[in-house]
Amino acid sequence: MNFKFENIDIIINEDLLNIFSRYIQDDNKKNEAGGILTGLIFNDRIEICNCSTPTQHDKRSRYNFIRSKITAQEFLETRFSASDGREIYLGEWHTHPEQDPTPSYCDVSNFKKTIKINKLYSDFFFMIIMGTRKLYFAIYNKKGKVCYDNLRLITDN
Ligand SMILES: [Zn+2]
């Protein structure tokens, strides 16, 4: 999946979409899922390549997902060293039990806090929310949201 933002090509690896799809909350028993996004930055291109998936350290319920800081940090360090320091933190993903997802107040404030507090190397960060029909995709810089869209209708079988 590709987006153009200003002069930057943003590429989301198809494997990630397959991973998100596995956690779609399409029945009442499925809790929210999520993790962090990592990827590579070039002059005119950002590739979102990998994501972490839920672990037993995350707090998951039907309407909430609080990811463990420790497992996210471990994932980040693993990707960083496996890529010789090229693959870095690029944002967060999680699921919502709604067709056309929109971020909650907490989603937005937590995300802004994460971007602000951490010493991060990207100019842009991504928030992805996987709904049961659509995917919410937002681009933030350190000042706030710069772009968002609700994309990719998930087709009925
Ligand atoms: Zn949320």
XYZ file of C-alpha atoms and ligand atoms in Angstrom:
158
model
C 0.000 0.000 0.000
C 1.470 3.349 -1.061
C 0.726 6.950 -0.170
C 2.169 10.180 -1.374
C 2.631 12.832 1.272
C 4.197 16.083 0.123
C 7.202 14.772 -1.799
C 7.562 11.600 0.182
C 6.463 8.155 -0.889
C 5.153 6.184 2.036
C 5.103 2.460 1.587
C 3.414 0.030 3.937
C 4.709 -3.480 3.504
C 1.908 -5.858 2.481
C 3.026 -8.326 5.147
C 1.966 -5.813 7.781
C -1.524 -5.569 6.350
C -1.741 -9.337 6.569
C -0.648 -9.219 10.204
C -3.201 -6.487 11.046
C -5.885 -8.524 9.297
C -5.285 -11.457 11.619
C -6.332 -9.285 14.561
C -9.454 -7.700 13.045
C -12.119 -7.655 15.767
C -14.762 -9.299 13.674
C -16.370 -11.218 16.500
C -17.389 -10.277 20.043
C -14.675 -12.306 21.701
C -11.719 -10.631 20.038
C -9.874 -8.056 22.102
C -7.991 -5.079 20.786
C -4.512 -5.826 19.501
C -1.586 -3.646 18.543
C 2.080 -2.889 18.577
C 4.723 -0.579 17.223
C 5.744 0.121 13.632
C 9.346 0.151 12.458
C 10.864 0.977 9.119
C 13.428 2.666 6.949
C 13.844 6.306 6.008
C 15.281 7.538 2.729
C 15.394 11.052 1.247
C 12.131 10.737 -0.611
C 10.689 7.534 0.764
C 9.598 6.005 4.048
C 9.079 2.279 4.222
C 7.066 0.885 7.091
C 8.509 -2.626 7.129
C 7.785 -4.351 10.409
C 5.449 -4.305 13.365
C 5.365 -5.910 16.754
C 2.371 -8.037 17.721
C 0.634 -8.504 21.079
C 2.424 -10.326 23.868
C 1.200 -11.511 27.251
C 2.659 -8.342 28.779
C 0.158 -6.101 26.961
C -3.175 -5.231 28.543
C -5.923 -6.161 26.132
C -9.683 -5.820 26.308
C -12.559 -5.347 23.900
C -12.177 -1.547 23.848
C -8.647 -0.973 24.994
C -5.091 -1.912 24.206
C -2.170 -0.859 26.363
C 1.050 -2.171 24.999
C 3.945 -3.122 27.206
C 6.793 -0.627 26.998
C 9.339 -3.345 27.666
C 8.372 -5.697 24.852
C 8.080 -2.773 22.422
C 11.564 -1.654 23.393
C 12.915 -5.174 22.898
C 11.302 -5.385 19.470
C 12.782 -2.032 18.510
C 16.265 -3.016 19.632
C 16.069 -6.314 17.753
C 15.035 -4.578 14.522
C 17.649 -1.861 15.015
C 20.520 -4.306 15.357
C 19.242 -6.691 12.656
C 19.286 -3.764 10.199
C 22.659 -2.311 11.266
C 20.918 0.624 12.852
C 18.786 1.555 9.854
C 15.376 0.399 10.988
C 13.801 2.723 13.518
C 10.571 3.458 15.373
C 7.894 4.875 13.079
C 4.692 4.684 15.072
C 1.886 2.574 16.448
C -0.886 0.327 15.228
C -3.887 -1.164 16.972
C -7.327 -2.536 16.209
C -10.793 -1.157 16.947
C -14.075 -3.079 17.065
C -15.761 -0.673 14.635
C -16.136 -0.630 10.874
C -14.743 2.785 10.161
C -12.230 3.440 12.931
C -11.422 6.797 14.460
C -8.815 7.349 17.170
C -10.044 7.894 20.712
C -8.986 10.873 22.793
C -6.559 8.533 24.606
C -5.148 7.191 21.355
C -4.298 10.714 20.247
C -2.919 11.969 23.550
C -0.826 8.838 24.139
C 0.556 8.991 20.636
C 1.482 12.662 20.947
C 3.134 11.957 24.266
C 5.168 9.094 22.813
C 6.401 11.251 19.962
C 7.224 14.140 22.258
C 8.967 12.290 25.062
C 11.139 9.960 23.079
C 14.345 10.779 21.325
C 13.310 9.703 17.867
C 15.019 9.969 14.545
C 12.152 10.323 12.115
C 10.401 13.550 11.124
C 7.143 11.662 10.638
C 5.250 9.098 12.673
C 2.295 6.947 11.738
C -0.819 5.902 13.547
C -2.698 2.985 12.068
C -6.016 1.725 13.360
C -7.454 -1.401 11.832
C -11.237 -1.441 11.898
C -13.460 -4.236 10.701
C -13.960 -2.610 7.270
C -11.541 0.258 6.978
C -8.081 1.221 8.026
C -7.350 4.599 9.593
C -3.961 6.007 8.679
C -2.572 9.243 10.120
C 0.739 11.009 9.694
C 2.084 13.105 12.545
C 5.111 15.271 12.965
C 6.354 16.440 16.353
C 3.805 19.255 16.338
C 0.743 17.148 15.615
C -1.306 15.523 12.915
C -0.449 16.573 9.378
C -2.586 14.211 7.354
C -5.044 11.370 7.755
C -7.303 9.129 5.761
C -9.666 6.229 6.174
C -8.679 3.749 3.575
C -8.873 0.369 2.079
C -12.329 -0.978 2.322
C -12.060 -4.527 3.523
C -14.183 -6.524 1.169
C -16.838 -8.961 2.264
C -16.109 -12.539 1.427
Zn -7.878 3.070 19.979
